[in-house]
């Protein structure tokens, strides 16, 4: 329901409050943002790019914006702020300059600090929700890659089992080789199932944060994609004494070390597999080499996700202006028809 501006602020405030508190889960009020004084309408300032857009990931940017717009708590806080602005403007017009001078310090009209407190509450909730969505998104992408890695390993382990079975039937190796190969494949299958369950849970949590059904969100997240690297060096953008910068530097160093370790582990696996196929090595050696390489690869995946998360933390700590977008008072009793509207999606306490 869209409430038109009538020029009677007290009636509008009452109507707004009644619509905002209707107890149902559908759209109940589209209320123009109104304000606190009788001067001209404040011109809108272009918003600076938000920190989550700096990763150049269109889906991440879309999900953060979607979650911010779908949040019932934020919508209600903004509705409360707009109602506060209207009540303040109505009180100022009713009291008038003469009565205001008579009351002096005894006037109960709220000052700028009261409004600033409400604005800060909205900004903090926006900032917290945006960070939660970004962190959940990074976790989903990490788990997607985790599942992909474990799925590829199953093909590798099945091949190991076939080679071990062939060599055992030929009398070249003991039956222990076949048993080890089968257990390796079974363990990998169980771990893949656990990873898929964790991924489903992570998608469900992200869906909750952005206000979307998990099945629909899963379709948007397909196919699994690796996390993108930022187009700029985040360390160069941070203050040297920022603790978030030190955390990011540690993550970068950890990722680099694991990258080197993975390259060495993969060479070891290739040598161990060639030796086993050629009859010059044992399956136990191949088993250990592959287990070590797999652990390093998954640790590298975690380190990469940790670096991206630390980058987003750094950016989020540096950029708070976006969270106040649209919260400045809209001044005047008759703003133009293009004035910002606040949509309340559910009942507010």
Tab-separated table of C-alpha atoms in Angstrom, residues 212-342:
chain	number	residue	atom	x	y	z
A	212	UNK	CA	15.617	-16.500	-0.767
A	213	UNK	CA	14.664	-20.175	-0.991
A	214	UNK	CA	17.730	-22.479	-0.757
A	215	UNK	CA	16.808	-24.318	-3.959
A	216	UNK	CA	16.585	-21.098	-5.948
A	217	UNK	CA	19.838	-19.803	-4.484
A	218	UNK	CA	21.637	-23.082	-5.220
A	219	UNK	CA	20.672	-22.685	-8.872
A	220	UNK	CA	22.145	-19.176	-8.917
A	221	UNK	CA	25.363	-20.469	-7.352
A	222	UNK	CA	25.860	-23.081	-10.090
A	223	UNK	CA	28.295	-23.957	-11.502
A	224	UNK	CA	30.833	-23.977	-8.641
A	225	UNK	CA	33.325	-21.188	-9.229
A	226	UNK	CA	36.560	-20.371	-7.413
A	227	UNK	CA	36.683	-17.163	-5.430
A	228	UNK	CA	37.888	-14.231	-7.497
A	229	UNK	CA	40.995	-12.266	-6.616
A	230	UNK	CA	40.576	-8.522	-6.013
A	231	UNK	CA	41.689	-6.407	-8.978
A	232	UNK	CA	43.875	-4.254	-6.703
A	233	UNK	CA	46.375	-5.037	-3.971
A	234	UNK	CA	44.392	-4.692	-0.730
A	235	UNK	CA	47.566	-4.320	1.335
A	236	UNK	CA	48.476	-1.185	-0.591
A	237	UNK	CA	45.099	0.346	0.311
A	238	UNK	CA	45.367	-0.188	4.075
A	239	UNK	CA	47.010	1.774	6.853
A	240	UNK	CA	50.212	0.178	8.127
A	241	UNK	CA	48.964	0.081	11.727
A	242	UNK	CA	45.588	-1.482	10.886
A	243	UNK	CA	45.430	-4.904	12.631
A	244	UNK	CA	43.273	-6.208	9.786
A	245	UNK	CA	46.165	-5.503	7.429
A	246	UNK	CA	48.493	-7.674	9.525
A	247	UNK	CA	45.922	-10.494	9.496
A	248	UNK	CA	45.639	-10.287	5.728
A	249	UNK	CA	49.424	-10.316	5.342
A	250	UNK	CA	49.596	-13.507	7.421
A	251	UNK	CA	46.935	-15.129	5.253
A	252	UNK	CA	48.821	-14.213	2.082
A	253	UNK	CA	52.035	-15.717	3.441
A	254	UNK	CA	50.233	-18.897	4.553
A	255	UNK	CA	48.648	-19.316	1.134
A	256	UNK	CA	51.989	-18.881	-0.623
A	257	UNK	CA	53.657	-21.505	1.562
A	258	UNK	CA	50.858	-23.991	1.030
A	259	UNK	CA	51.026	-23.390	-2.719
A	260	UNK	CA	54.688	-24.395	-2.722
A	261	UNK	CA	53.962	-27.401	-0.510
A	262	UNK	CA	51.189	-28.560	-2.830
A	263	UNK	CA	53.458	-28.447	-5.865
A	264	UNK	CA	56.011	-30.621	-4.049
A	265	UNK	CA	53.319	-33.007	-2.790
A	266	UNK	CA	51.927	-33.509	-6.271
A	267	UNK	CA	55.376	-34.374	-7.609
A	268	UNK	CA	55.719	-36.950	-4.836
A	269	UNK	CA	52.351	-38.472	-5.740
A	270	UNK	CA	53.304	-38.731	-9.415
A	271	UNK	CA	56.571	-40.465	-8.528
A	272	UNK	CA	54.862	-42.834	-6.079
A	273	UNK	CA	52.146	-43.758	-8.581
A	274	UNK	CA	54.670	-44.385	-11.364
A	275	UNK	CA	56.778	-46.524	-9.037
A	276	UNK	CA	53.789	-48.596	-7.949
A	277	UNK	CA	52.538	-49.154	-11.467
A	278	UNK	CA	56.030	-50.195	-12.483
A	279	UNK	CA	56.384	-52.598	-9.566
A	280	UNK	CA	59.134	-50.615	-7.875
A	281	UNK	CA	57.077	-49.225	-4.991
A	282	UNK	CA	54.464	-50.238	-2.455
A	283	UNK	CA	50.861	-49.176	-2.273
A	284	UNK	CA	51.428	-47.993	1.292
A	285	UNK	CA	53.868	-45.387	-0.032
A	286	UNK	CA	51.348	-44.234	-2.637
A	287	UNK	CA	48.576	-44.161	0.015
A	288	UNK	CA	50.577	-41.894	2.326
A	289	UNK	CA	51.747	-39.630	-0.509
A	290	UNK	CA	48.200	-39.106	-1.772
A	291	UNK	CA	46.801	-38.498	1.696
A	292	UNK	CA	49.443	-35.825	2.315
A	293	UNK	CA	48.807	-34.121	-1.029
A	294	UNK	CA	45.048	-34.117	-0.461
A	295	UNK	CA	45.434	-32.572	2.979
A	296	UNK	CA	47.680	-29.825	1.584
A	297	UNK	CA	45.264	-29.086	-1.282
A	298	UNK	CA	42.319	-28.699	1.069
A	299	UNK	CA	44.417	-26.559	3.438
A	300	UNK	CA	45.336	-24.347	0.487
A	301	UNK	CA	41.651	-23.984	-0.368
A	302	UNK	CA	40.937	-22.906	3.214
A	303	UNK	CA	43.856	-20.468	3.124
A	304	UNK	CA	42.606	-18.900	-0.084
A	305	UNK	CA	39.126	-18.476	1.374
A	306	UNK	CA	40.713	-17.036	4.524
A	307	UNK	CA	42.632	-14.502	2.461
A	308	UNK	CA	39.497	-13.385	0.620
A	309	UNK	CA	37.591	-13.142	3.916
A	310	UNK	CA	40.428	-11.106	5.467
A	311	UNK	CA	40.395	-8.816	2.426
A	312	UNK	CA	36.672	-8.206	2.824
A	313	UNK	CA	37.167	-7.563	6.547
A	314	UNK	CA	39.809	-4.978	5.719
A	315	UNK	CA	37.602	-3.221	3.197
A	316	UNK	CA	34.547	-3.357	5.444
A	317	UNK	CA	36.499	-1.692	8.245
A	318	UNK	CA	37.587	1.141	5.976
A	319	UNK	CA	34.225	1.905	4.334
A	320	UNK	CA	31.204	2.855	6.454
A	321	UNK	CA	29.756	5.724	4.424
A	322	UNK	CA	27.609	3.402	2.313
A	323	UNK	CA	25.712	2.244	5.419
A	324	UNK	CA	24.243	5.740	5.861
A	325	UNK	CA	22.959	5.912	2.297
A	326	UNK	CA	19.416	7.282	2.161
A	327	UNK	CA	19.249	8.082	5.882
A	328	UNK	CA	19.686	11.847	5.682
A	329	UNK	CA	16.493	13.768	6.528
A	330	UNK	CA	14.373	14.724	3.523
A	331	UNK	CA	13.453	18.320	4.273
A	332	UNK	CA	10.198	20.064	3.395
A	333	UNK	CA	6.482	19.421	3.726
A	334	UNK	CA	5.837	18.665	0.063
A	335	UNK	CA	8.786	16.792	-1.485
A	336	UNK	CA	8.620	15.916	-5.186
A	337	UNK	CA	6.931	12.756	-6.412
A	338	UNK	CA	10.336	11.119	-6.919
A	339	UNK	CA	11.112	11.204	-3.177
A	340	UNK	CA	12.558	8.030	-1.678
A	341	UNK	CA	10.010	5.476	-0.449
A	342	UNK	CA	10.474	3.094	2.434
